[in-house]
CSV table of C-alpha atoms in Angstrom, one decimal:
chain,number,residue,atom,x,y,z
A,1,UNK,CA,-1.1,-61.0,-25.5
A,2,UNK,CA,-1.1,-63.7,-28.1
A,3,UNK,CA,-3.9,-62.1,-30.1
A,4,UNK,CA,-2.1,-60.5,-32.9
A,5,UNK,CA,-4.0,-61.3,-36.0
A,6,UNK,CA,-7.6,-62.4,-35.4
A,7,UNK,CA,-10.8,-62.1,-37.2
A,8,UNK,CA,-12.9,-59.4,-35.5
A,9,UNK,CA,-15.8,-61.8,-35.5
A,10,UNK,CA,-13.9,-64.3,-33.3
A,11,UNK,CA,-13.0,-61.9,-30.7
A,12,UNK,CA,-15.0,-61.8,-27.5
A,13,UNK,CA,-17.4,-59.0,-27.0
A,14,UNK,CA,-15.5,-57.3,-24.3
A,15,UNK,CA,-12.2,-57.7,-26.2
A,16,UNK,CA,-13.8,-56.2,-29.3
A,17,UNK,CA,-15.2,-53.3,-27.4
A,18,UNK,CA,-11.9,-52.6,-25.6
A,19,UNK,CA,-10.0,-52.8,-28.8
A,20,UNK,CA,-12.4,-50.6,-30.6
A,21,UNK,CA,-12.3,-48.1,-27.9
A,22,UNK,CA,-8.6,-48.3,-27.6
A,23,UNK,CA,-8.3,-47.9,-31.4
A,24,UNK,CA,-10.5,-44.9,-31.5
A,25,UNK,CA,-9.0,-43.4,-28.5
A,26,UNK,CA,-5.7,-44.0,-30.1
A,27,UNK,CA,-6.8,-42.4,-33.3
A,28,UNK,CA,-8.3,-39.6,-31.4
A,29,UNK,CA,-5.1,-39.2,-29.5
A,30,UNK,CA,-3.1,-39.3,-32.7
A,31,UNK,CA,-5.4,-36.6,-34.1
A,32,UNK,CA,-5.1,-34.5,-31.1
A,33,UNK,CA,-1.4,-34.9,-30.9
A,34,UNK,CA,-1.2,-33.0,-34.0
A,35,UNK,CA,-2.6,-30.0,-32.2
A,36,UNK,CA,-2.4,-30.4,-28.5
A,37,UNK,CA,0.0,-32.9,-27.3
A,38,UNK,CA,-0.1,-31.9,-23.7
A,39,UNK,CA,-3.7,-32.4,-23.1
A,40,UNK,CA,-3.8,-36.1,-22.5
A,41,UNK,CA,-2.4,-38.0,-19.6
A,42,UNK,CA,0.4,-40.3,-20.2
A,43,UNK,CA,-1.3,-43.3,-18.7
A,44,UNK,CA,-4.0,-43.4,-21.3
A,45,UNK,CA,-1.4,-43.2,-24.1
A,46,UNK,CA,0.6,-46.1,-22.8
A,47,UNK,CA,-2.3,-48.4,-22.3
A,48,UNK,CA,-3.8,-47.5,-25.6
A,49,UNK,CA,-0.7,-47.8,-27.6
A,50,UNK,CA,0.0,-51.3,-26.4
A,51,UNK,CA,-3.2,-52.6,-27.7
A,52,UNK,CA,-3.3,-50.5,-30.8
A,53,UNK,CA,0.0,-51.7,-32.1
A,54,UNK,CA,-1.2,-55.2,-32.2
A,55,UNK,CA,-4.0,-54.6,-34.6
A,56,UNK,CA,-4.2,-52.7,-37.8
A,57,UNK,CA,-7.3,-51.3,-39.3
A,58,UNK,CA,-8.1,-49.7,-42.6
A,59,UNK,CA,-9.6,-46.8,-40.9
A,60,UNK,CA,-6.2,-45.4,-40.1
A,61,UNK,CA,-5.9,-44.2,-43.7
A,62,UNK,CA,-8.6,-41.5,-43.4
A,63,UNK,CA,-7.5,-40.3,-40.2
A,64,UNK,CA,-6.2,-37.2,-38.9
A,65,UNK,CA,-5.7,-35.1,-42.0
A,66,UNK,CA,-8.8,-34.7,-44.1
A,67,UNK,CA,-7.0,-32.4,-46.4
A,68,UNK,CA,-4.7,-35.2,-47.4
A,69,UNK,CA,-7.6,-37.2,-48.6
A,70,UNK,CA,-8.9,-37.5,-52.1
A,71,UNK,CA,-12.3,-36.2,-52.9
A,72,UNK,CA,-13.7,-39.7,-52.9
A,73,UNK,CA,-12.1,-40.6,-49.6
A,74,UNK,CA,-13.4,-37.5,-48.1
A,75,UNK,CA,-16.8,-38.3,-49.3
A,76,UNK,CA,-16.5,-41.9,-47.9
A,77,UNK,CA,-15.4,-40.6,-44.6
A,78,UNK,CA,-18.3,-38.2,-44.4
A,79,UNK,CA,-20.7,-40.9,-45.3
A,80,UNK,CA,-19.3,-43.1,-42.6
A,81,UNK,CA,-20.0,-40.5,-40.1
A,82,UNK,CA,-23.6,-40.3,-41.2
A,83,UNK,CA,-23.4,-37.2,-43.3
A,84,UNK,CA,-24.4,-37.2,-46.9
A,85,UNK,CA,-22.3,-34.6,-48.8
A,86,UNK,CA,-23.0,-32.9,-52.0
A,87,UNK,CA,-20.5,-32.7,-54.9
A,88,UNK,CA,-17.0,-32.0,-53.6
A,89,UNK,CA,-15.7,-29.4,-56.0
A,90,UNK,CA,-13.2,-26.7,-55.6
A,91,UNK,CA,-15.5,-24.3,-53.8
A,92,UNK,CA,-17.0,-26.9,-51.5
A,93,UNK,CA,-13.9,-29.0,-50.6
A,94,UNK,CA,-12.7,-26.8,-47.8
A,95,UNK,CA,-16.1,-26.8,-46.3
A,96,UNK,CA,-16.4,-30.6,-46.4
A,97,UNK,CA,-13.0,-31.0,-44.8
A,98,UNK,CA,-14.0,-28.7,-42.0
A,99,UNK,CA,-17.1,-30.8,-41.6
A,100,UNK,CA,-15.2,-34.0,-41.4
A,101,UNK,CA,-12.9,-32.6,-38.8
A,102,UNK,CA,-15.9,-31.6,-36.7
A,103,UNK,CA,-17.5,-35.0,-37.0
A,104,UNK,CA,-14.3,-36.7,-36.0
A,105,UNK,CA,-14.0,-34.6,-33.0
A,106,UNK,CA,-17.5,-35.1,-31.9
A,107,UNK,CA,-17.4,-38.8,-32.5
A,108,UNK,CA,-14.2,-39.2,-30.6
A,109,UNK,CA,-15.7,-37.5,-27.7
A,110,UNK,CA,-18.8,-39.6,-27.9
A,111,UNK,CA,-16.9,-42.8,-28.0
A,112,UNK,CA,-14.7,-41.8,-25.1
A,113,UNK,CA,-17.7,-41.0,-23.1
A,114,UNK,CA,-19.3,-44.3,-24.0
A,115,UNK,CA,-16.2,-46.2,-23.2
A,116,UNK,CA,-15.9,-44.6,-19.9
A,117,UNK,CA,-19.5,-45.3,-19.1
A,118,UNK,CA,-19.0,-48.9,-20.0
A,119,UNK,CA,-16.0,-49.3,-17.9
A,120,UNK,CA,-17.5,-47.5,-15.0
A,121,UNK,CA,-20.7,-49.4,-15.3
A,122,UNK,CA,-18.8,-52.7,-15.0
A,123,UNK,CA,-16.9,-51.5,-12.0
A,124,UNK,CA,-20.1,-50.1,-10.6
A,125,UNK,CA,-21.8,-53.5,-10.9
A,126,UNK,CA,-19.1,-55.1,-8.8
A,127,UNK,CA,-19.3,-52.4,-6.3
A,128,UNK,CA,-23.0,-52.6,-6.1
A,129,UNK,CA,-22.9,-56.3,-5.4
A,130,UNK,CA,-20.5,-55.7,-2.6
A,131,UNK,CA,-22.6,-52.9,-1.3
A,132,UNK,CA,-25.7,-54.9,-1.4
A,133,UNK,CA,-24.1,-57.7,0.6
A,134,UNK,CA,-22.9,-55.2,3.1
A,135,UNK,CA,-26.0,-53.1,2.8
A,136,UNK,CA,-28.3,-55.9,3.9
A,137,UNK,CA,-26.8,-56.0,7.3
A,138,UNK,CA,-26.7,-52.3,7.4
A,139,UNK,CA,-30.3,-52.1,6.2
A,140,UNK,CA,-31.5,-54.2,9.0
A,141,UNK,CA,-29.8,-52.0,11.5
A,142,UNK,CA,-30.8,-48.9,9.6
A,143,UNK,CA,-34.3,-50.2,9.3
A,144,UNK,CA,-34.5,-50.7,13.0
A,145,UNK,CA,-33.1,-47.3,13.6
A,146,UNK,CA,-35.6,-45.9,11.2
A,147,UNK,CA,-38.4,-47.6,12.9
A,148,UNK,CA,-37.2,-46.3,16.2
A,149,UNK,CA,-36.9,-42.8,14.7
A,150,UNK,CA,-40.3,-43.1,13.2
A,151,UNK,CA,-41.7,-44.3,16.5
A,152,UNK,CA,-40.0,-41.5,18.3
A,153,UNK,CA,-41.3,-39.1,15.8
A,154,UNK,CA,-44.8,-40.5,16.0
A,155,UNK,CA,-44.6,-40.4,19.8
A,156,UNK,CA,-43.4,-36.9,19.7
A,157,UNK,CA,-46.1,-36.0,17.3
A,158,UNK,CA,-48.6,-37.8,19.3
A,159,UNK,CA,-47.6,-36.1,22.5
A,160,UNK,CA,-48.3,-32.7,21.4
A,161,UNK,CA,-51.3,-34.0,19.6
A,162,UNK,CA,-52.6,-35.7,22.7
A,163,UNK,CA,-51.8,-32.7,24.7
A,164,UNK,CA,-53.6,-30.6,22.3
A,165,UNK,CA,-56.5,-33.0,22.4
A,166,UNK,CA,-56.4,-33.0,26.1
A,167,UNK,CA,-56.3,-29.2,26.1
A,168,UNK,CA,-59.1,-29.1,23.7
A,169,UNK,CA,-61.1,-31.5,25.7
A,170,UNK,CA,-60.4,-29.6,28.8
A,171,UNK,CA,-61.5,-26.4,27.2
A,172,UNK,CA,-64.5,-28.0,25.8
A,173,UNK,CA,-65.3,-29.5,29.2
A,174,UNK,CA,-64.7,-26.1,30.7
A,175,UNK,CA,-67.0,-24.5,28.2
A,176,UNK,CA,-69.6,-27.1,28.6
A,177,UNK,CA,-69.4,-26.9,32.3
A,178,UNK,CA,-69.7,-23.2,32.2
A,179,UNK,CA,-72.5,-23.3,29.7
A,180,UNK,CA,-74.3,-25.9,31.6
A,181,UNK,CA,-74.0,-24.2,34.9
A,182,UNK,CA,-76.5,-21.4,34.5
A,183,UNK,CA,-79.5,-22.9,32.8
A,184,UNK,CA,-78.9,-26.4,34.2
A,185,UNK,CA,-78.9,-25.1,37.7
A,186,UNK,CA,-82.5,-25.7,37.9
A,187,UNK,CA,-82.2,-29.0,36.2
A,188,UNK,CA,-79.6,-30.1,38.7
A,189,UNK,CA,-82.0,-29.0,41.4
A,190,UNK,CA,-84.7,-31.1,39.9
A,191,UNK,CA,-82.4,-34.0,39.6
A,192,UNK,CA,-81.5,-33.8,43.2
A,193,UNK,CA,-85.1,-33.6,44.1
A,194,UNK,CA,-85.7,-36.6,41.9
A,195,UNK,CA,-83.1,-38.6,43.7
A,196,UNK,CA,-84.4,-37.5,47.0
A,197,UNK,CA,-87.9,-38.6,46.2
A,198,UNK,CA,-86.9,-41.4,44.1
A,199,UNK,CA,-89.8,-41.7,41.7
A,200,UNK,CA,-90.9,-40.6,38.3
A,201,UNK,CA,-93.8,-38.7,39.8
A,202,UNK,CA,-91.4,-36.3,41.5
A,203,UNK,CA,-89.8,-35.6,38.1
A,204,UNK,CA,-93.2,-34.6,36.8
A,205,UNK,CA,-93.7,-32.6,39.8
A,206,UNK,CA,-90.6,-30.6,39.4
A,207,UNK,CA,-91.3,-30.2,35.7
A,208,UNK,CA,-94.6,-28.8,36.7
A,209,UNK,CA,-93.0,-26.5,39.1
A,210,UNK,CA,-90.7,-25.3,36.4
A,211,UNK,CA,-93.6,-24.8,34.0
A,212,UNK,CA,-95.5,-23.1,36.8
A,213,UNK,CA,-92.7,-20.7,37.4
A,214,UNK,CA,-92.6,-19.9,33.7
A,215,UNK,CA,-96.3,-19.6,33.5
A,216,UNK,CA,-96.4,-17.3,36.4
A,217,UNK,CA,-95.5,-14.3,34.3
A,218,UNK,CA,-98.2,-14.5,31.8
A,219,UNK,CA,-100.6,-15.7,34.3
A,220,UNK,CA,-100.0,-12.6,36.3
A,221,UNK,CA,-100.2,-10.6,33.2
A,222,UNK,CA,-103.3,-12.2,32.1
A,223,UNK,CA,-104.8,-11.9,35.6
A,224,UNK,CA,-104.9,-8.2,35.2
A,225,UNK,CA,-106.8,-8.2,32.0
A,226,UNK,CA,-108.7,-11.3,32.3
A,227,UNK,CA,-109.8,-11.0,35.8
A,228,UNK,CA,-113.5,-11.4,34.8
A,229,UNK,CA,-112.6,-14.7,33.2
A,230,UNK,CA,-110.8,-15.8,36.2
A,231,UNK,CA,-113.8,-14.8,38.4
A,232,UNK,CA,-116.2,-16.7,36.3
A,233,UNK,CA,-114.1,-19.7,36.3
A,234,UNK,CA,-113.2,-19.4,40.0
A,235,UNK,CA,-115.5,-22.2,40.8
A,236,UNK,CA,-113.7,-24.2,38.1
A,237,UNK,CA,-110.4,-23.2,39.5
A,238,UNK,CA,-111.3,-24.3,42.9
A,239,UNK,CA,-112.4,-27.5,41.6
A,240,UNK,CA,-109.3,-27.8,39.6
A,241,UNK,CA,-107.3,-26.7,42.5
A,242,UNK,CA,-108.9,-29.1,44.8
A,243,UNK,CA,-108.3,-32.1,42.8
A,244,UNK,CA,-104.5,-31.6,42.4
A,245,UNK,CA,-104.3,-30.8,46.1
A,246,UNK,CA,-105.7,-34.0,47.1
A,247,UNK,CA,-103.4,-36.0,44.8
A,248,UNK,CA,-100.4,-37.4,46.4
A,249,UNK,CA,-98.1,-35.9,43.8
A,250,UNK,CA,-98.8,-32.4,45.0
A,251,UNK,CA,-96.3,-32.4,47.8
A,252,UNK,CA,-94.0,-29.8,46.2
A,253,UNK,CA,-96.6,-27.1,45.6
A,254,UNK,CA,-96.3,-24.0,47.6
A,255,UNK,CA,-99.4,-22.2,48.9
A,256,UNK,CA,-98.6,-18.7,47.4
A,257,UNK,CA,-98.6,-20.2,44.0
A,258,UNK,CA,-102.0,-21.6,44.2
A,259,UNK,CA,-104.0,-18.7,42.7
A,260,UNK,CA,-101.6,-18.3,39.9
A,261,UNK,CA,-101.6,-21.9,39.1
A,262,UNK,CA,-105.4,-21.9,39.2
A,263,UNK,CA,-105.6,-19.5,36.3
A,264,UNK,CA,-102.9,-21.5,34.5
A,265,UNK,CA,-104.8,-24.6,35.1
A,266,UNK,CA,-107.7,-23.2,33.2
A,267,UNK,CA,-105.9,-24.7,30.2
A,268,UNK,CA,-105.6,-28.0,31.8
A,269,UNK,CA,-108.3,-30.6,31.6
A,270,UNK,CA,-110.4,-31.1,34.7
A,271,UNK,CA,-109.7,-34.7,34.9
A,272,UNK,CA,-106.6,-35.9,36.7
A,273,UNK,CA,-104.3,-38.3,35.1
A,274,UNK,CA,-102.7,-41.3,36.9
A,275,UNK,CA,-99.2,-40.1,36.1
A,276,UNK,CA,-100.0,-36.5,36.9
A,277,UNK,CA,-98.7,-35.3,33.6
A,278,UNK,CA,-100.9,-32.7,32.1
A,279,UNK,CA,-100.8,-31.7,28.5
A,280,UNK,CA,-102.7,-28.8,26.9
A,281,UNK,CA,-104.8,-29.6,24.0
A,282,UNK,CA,-103.2,-28.6,20.9
A,283,UNK,CA,-105.0,-26.2,18.6
A,284,UNK,CA,-106.5,-28.1,15.7
A,285,UNK,CA,-105.4,-27.1,12.3
A,286,UNK,CA,-108.1,-25.2,10.5
A,287,UNK,CA,-110.0,-27.4,8.2
A,288,UNK,CA,-107.6,-30.3,8.5
A,289,UNK,CA,-108.9,-33.9,8.4
A,290,UNK,CA,-112.6,-32.8,8.6
A,291,UNK,CA,-112.2,-31.3,12.1
A,292,UNK,CA,-114.6,-28.6,12.9
A,293,UNK,CA,-113.0,-25.2,12.5
A,294,UNK,CA,-113.0,-23.3,15.8
A,295,UNK,CA,-112.9,-19.7,15.1
A,296,UNK,CA,-113.1,-18.4,18.6
A,297,UNK,CA,-110.6,-19.4,21.2
A,298,UNK,CA,-111.8,-17.6,24.3
A,299,UNK,CA,-109.2,-19.0,26.6
A,300,UNK,CA,-106.2,-18.0,24.5
A,301,UNK,CA,-103.9,-15.7,26.3
A,302,UNK,CA,-102.9,-12.4,24.7
A,303,UNK,CA,-99.4,-11.8,23.5
A,304,UNK,CA,-97.5,-9.0,25.2
A,305,UNK,CA,-97.6,-6.9,22.0
A,306,UNK,CA,-101.3,-6.9,21.8
A,307,UNK,CA,-101.6,-6.0,25.4
A,308,UNK,CA,-99.2,-3.1,24.9
A,309,UNK,CA,-101.0,-1.9,21.8
A,310,UNK,CA,-104.3,-1.9,23.6
A,311,UNK,CA,-102.8,0.1,26.5
A,312,UNK,CA,-101.3,2.6,24.1
A,313,UNK,CA,-104.5,2.9,22.0
A,314,UNK,CA,-106.4,3.8,25.0
A,315,UNK,CA,-104.3,6.8,25.6
A,316,UNK,CA,-104.3,8.0,22.0
A,317,UNK,CA,-107.2,9.6,20.2
A,318,UNK,CA,-109.1,7.1,18.1
A,319,UNK,CA,-108.7,7.1,14.3
A,320,UNK,CA,-112.3,8.1,13.5
A,321,UNK,CA,-112.0,11.2,15.6
A,322,UNK,CA,-108.8,12.1,14.0
A,323,UNK,CA,-110.2,11.8,10.5
A,324,UNK,CA,-113.2,13.9,11.4
A,325,UNK,CA,-111.0,16.5,12.9
A,326,UNK,CA,-108.9,16.6,9.8
A,327,UNK,CA,-111.9,17.2,7.5
A,328,UNK,CA,-113.2,19.9,9.8
A,329,UNK,CA,-109.9,21.7,9.8
A,330,UNK,CA,-109.6,21.4,6.0
A,331,UNK,CA,-113.0,23.0,5.5
A,332,UNK,CA,-112.2,25.8,7.9
A,333,UNK,CA,-109.0,26.6,6.2
A,334,UNK,CA,-110.6,26.5,2.8
A,335,UNK,CA,-113.3,28.9,3.9
A,336,UNK,CA,-110.7,31.2,5.4
A,337,UNK,CA,-108.7,31.3,2.2
A,338,UNK,CA,-111.8,31.9,0.1
A,339,UNK,CA,-113.0,34.7,2.1
A,340,UNK,CA,-109.7,36.5,2.4
B,1,UNK,CA,-43.8,-10.7,-42.3
B,2,UNK,CA,-42.3,-8.4,-39.7
B,3,UNK,CA,-39.3,-10.7,-39.2
B,4,UNK,CA,-38.1,-10.3,-42.8
B,5,UNK,CA,-36.6,-7.2,-44.2
B,6,UNK,CA,-37.8,-5.2,-47.2
B,7,UNK,CA,-34.8,-6.4,-49.1
B,8,UNK,CA,-35.7,-10.0,-48.4
B,9,UNK,CA,-39.3,-9.4,-49.6
B,10,UNK,CA,-38.1,-7.7,-52.7
B,11,UNK,CA,-35.7,-10.4,-53.6
B,12,UNK,CA,-38.2,-13.2,-53.0
B,13,UNK,CA,-41.0,-11.5,-54.9
B,14,UNK,CA,-39.6,-12.2,-58.4
B,15,UNK,CA,-37.0,-14.3,-60.3
B,16,UNK,CA,-33.6,-12.9,-59.6
B,17,UNK,CA,-32.5,-12.7,-63.2
B,18,UNK,CA,-29.3,-10.7,-63.4
B,19,UNK,CA,-29.5,-9.1,-60.0
B,20,UNK,CA,-26.2,-8.3,-58.3
B,21,UNK,CA,-25.1,-10.1,-55.3
B,22,UNK,CA,-25.8,-7.0,-53.2
B,23,UNK,CA,-29.5,-7.6,-53.9
B,24,UNK,CA,-29.4,-10.5,-51.5
B,25,UNK,CA,-30.7,-10.0,-48.0
B,26,UNK,CA,-27.8,-9.7,-45.5
B,27,UNK,CA,-25.3,-8.8,-48.2
B,28,UNK,CA,-24.5,-5.1,-48.2
B,29,UNK,CA,-21.8,-3.1,-50.1
B,30,UNK,CA,-18.8,-4.4,-48.2
B,31,UNK,CA,-19.8,-8.0,-48.2
B,32,UNK,CA,-20.9,-7.7,-51.8
B,33,UNK,CA,-17.5,-6.4,-52.8
B,34,UNK,CA,-15.7,-9.2,-51.1
B,35,UNK,CA,-17.9,-11.8,-52.8
B,36,UNK,CA,-17.3,-10.2,-56.2
B,37,UNK,CA,-13.6,-10.3,-55.7
B,38,UNK,CA,-14.0,-14.1,-55.1
B,39,UNK,CA,-15.8,-14.4,-58.3
B,40,UNK,CA,-19.3,-14.4,-57.1
B,41,UNK,CA,-20.5,-11.3,-58.9
B,42,UNK,CA,-24.1,-12.2,-59.5
B,43,UNK,CA,-26.8,-13.5,-57.2
B,44,UNK,CA,-27.3,-16.6,-59.3
B,45,UNK,CA,-23.7,-17.6,-58.7
B,46,UNK,CA,-24.3,-17.5,-55.0
B,47,UNK,CA,-27.4,-19.4,-55.7
B,48,UNK,CA,-25.3,-22.0,-57.4
B,49,UNK,CA,-23.1,-22.3,-54.4
B,50,UNK,CA,-26.1,-22.6,-52.2
B,51,UNK,CA,-27.5,-25.4,-54.4
B,52,UNK,CA,-24.2,-27.2,-54.6
B,53,UNK,CA,-24.1,-27.4,-50.9
B,54,UNK,CA,-27.5,-29.0,-51.1
B,55,UNK,CA,-29.2,-26.1,-49.4
B,56,UNK,CA,-27.5,-27.2,-46.1
B,57,UNK,CA,-27.7,-24.3,-43.7
B,58,UNK,CA,-24.6,-25.1,-41.7
B,59,UNK,CA,-22.4,-25.5,-44.7
B,60,UNK,CA,-23.7,-22.4,-46.5
B,61,UNK,CA,-23.3,-20.3,-43.5
B,62,UNK,CA,-19.8,-21.5,-43.0
B,63,UNK,CA,-19.0,-20.8,-46.6
B,64,UNK,CA,-20.4,-17.3,-46.3
B,65,UNK,CA,-18.3,-16.7,-43.2
B,66,UNK,CA,-15.2,-18.0,-44.9
B,67,UNK,CA,-15.6,-16.1,-48.1
B,68,UNK,CA,-16.9,-12.7,-47.1
B,69,UNK,CA,-16.6,-12.8,-43.3
B,70,UNK,CA,-20.3,-12.3,-42.7
B,71,UNK,CA,-21.6,-12.3,-39.2
B,72,UNK,CA,-24.2,-14.6,-37.8
B,73,UNK,CA,-27.1,-12.4,-38.6
B,74,UNK,CA,-26.0,-11.7,-42.2
B,75,UNK,CA,-25.5,-15.4,-42.8
B,76,UNK,CA,-28.9,-16.1,-41.5
B,77,UNK,CA,-30.6,-13.5,-43.6
B,78,UNK,CA,-28.9,-14.6,-46.8
B,79,UNK,CA,-29.6,-18.2,-46.2
B,80,UNK,CA,-33.3,-17.5,-45.5
B,81,UNK,CA,-33.6,-15.3,-48.5
B,82,UNK,CA,-32.1,-17.9,-50.9
B,83,UNK,CA,-34.1,-20.7,-49.3
B,84,UNK,CA,-37.4,-18.9,-49.7
B,85,UNK,CA,-36.6,-18.0,-53.2
B,86,UNK,CA,-35.9,-21.6,-54.0
B,87,UNK,CA,-39.1,-22.7,-52.4
B,88,UNK,CA,-40.9,-20.2,-54.6
B,89,UNK,CA,-39.2,-20.5,-58.0
B,90,UNK,CA,-37.1,-23.5,-58.1
């Protein structure tokens, strides 16, 4: 290497760095040699010494032996390492020497690490470039593989998911079907009848049948209690009964249901409607929109609770009698206790 | 206050005057004897050393270790004691 005596400023950056590193490594090694000669590998020493011999630096003077330094030199060395010492007197000298040694050791280690990092980073960059070039091809392949894997994973996930969904739907369908079976049985019947008849009127008919069957209960119940009402309106019933009978929509009505439906039809208006749809008049809201308040609703059916209560009350003793009986008994007992 | 000993509190409470080195926190009979042999017979001499080392903890503790073989806790106690005294009176 021709570079024997050169200004540090003229050296290239990498050369400076390597030289500095080498120098410090060399210094470090020299310092360490004092203590542990066997610790360092021979390779480093050889490489370092070749470069170190070519350049001389003033820093060599302070080196390995702080105790050989003068007070001023010791102070300078400490300052160079970033530590500001106090007066170096007899009592403090030993301490500062120890401090300097510690600093040298730590600095040497830091520089070594930094140098290694620098060297490794340079090599890493080269390796990275190569890896990138190779990696592009690999990436394409790996990307395809990843996509396949992802697709496979997704499909795998989807399959159980879809199976779950299917299972869920099946269960839902099963539930729905089961739920629908019982109450909709009548609806399906009605639908079939609709289809067979093939007109809206039939649907109304079936609806009325349905309602008729529901109304049968309370009609029968009401018939017991409200027989007078029924008798009075029998003429009305007949009239009501006759008109539906004559209507063409009345095909589905069965004869036994006629009396029951008659009472039920008390609620229905006497006039027939073209569609055959009958709707009960809704009870007007009391006092709303200036409508006349109707306090009495003679045709309203009684609820089952009221009917039961009336039945029970007929069997029990009335309240007035009970009260009188109580008073009588109280008086009797009072008299008895007074006399005795 | 619970972290400092009574000795510490006593020393920091007033100017040290002519107190012996054993009045310092962390310095007992044995350590005190060793310091006296080295020439540090009064607390203010140790204070002098403390100040010469520019109140640096590491250096002072090293010095204590070297001169009287104080352990880590004793070093810490002495350093804290002197530091606090300086904060109060110096």
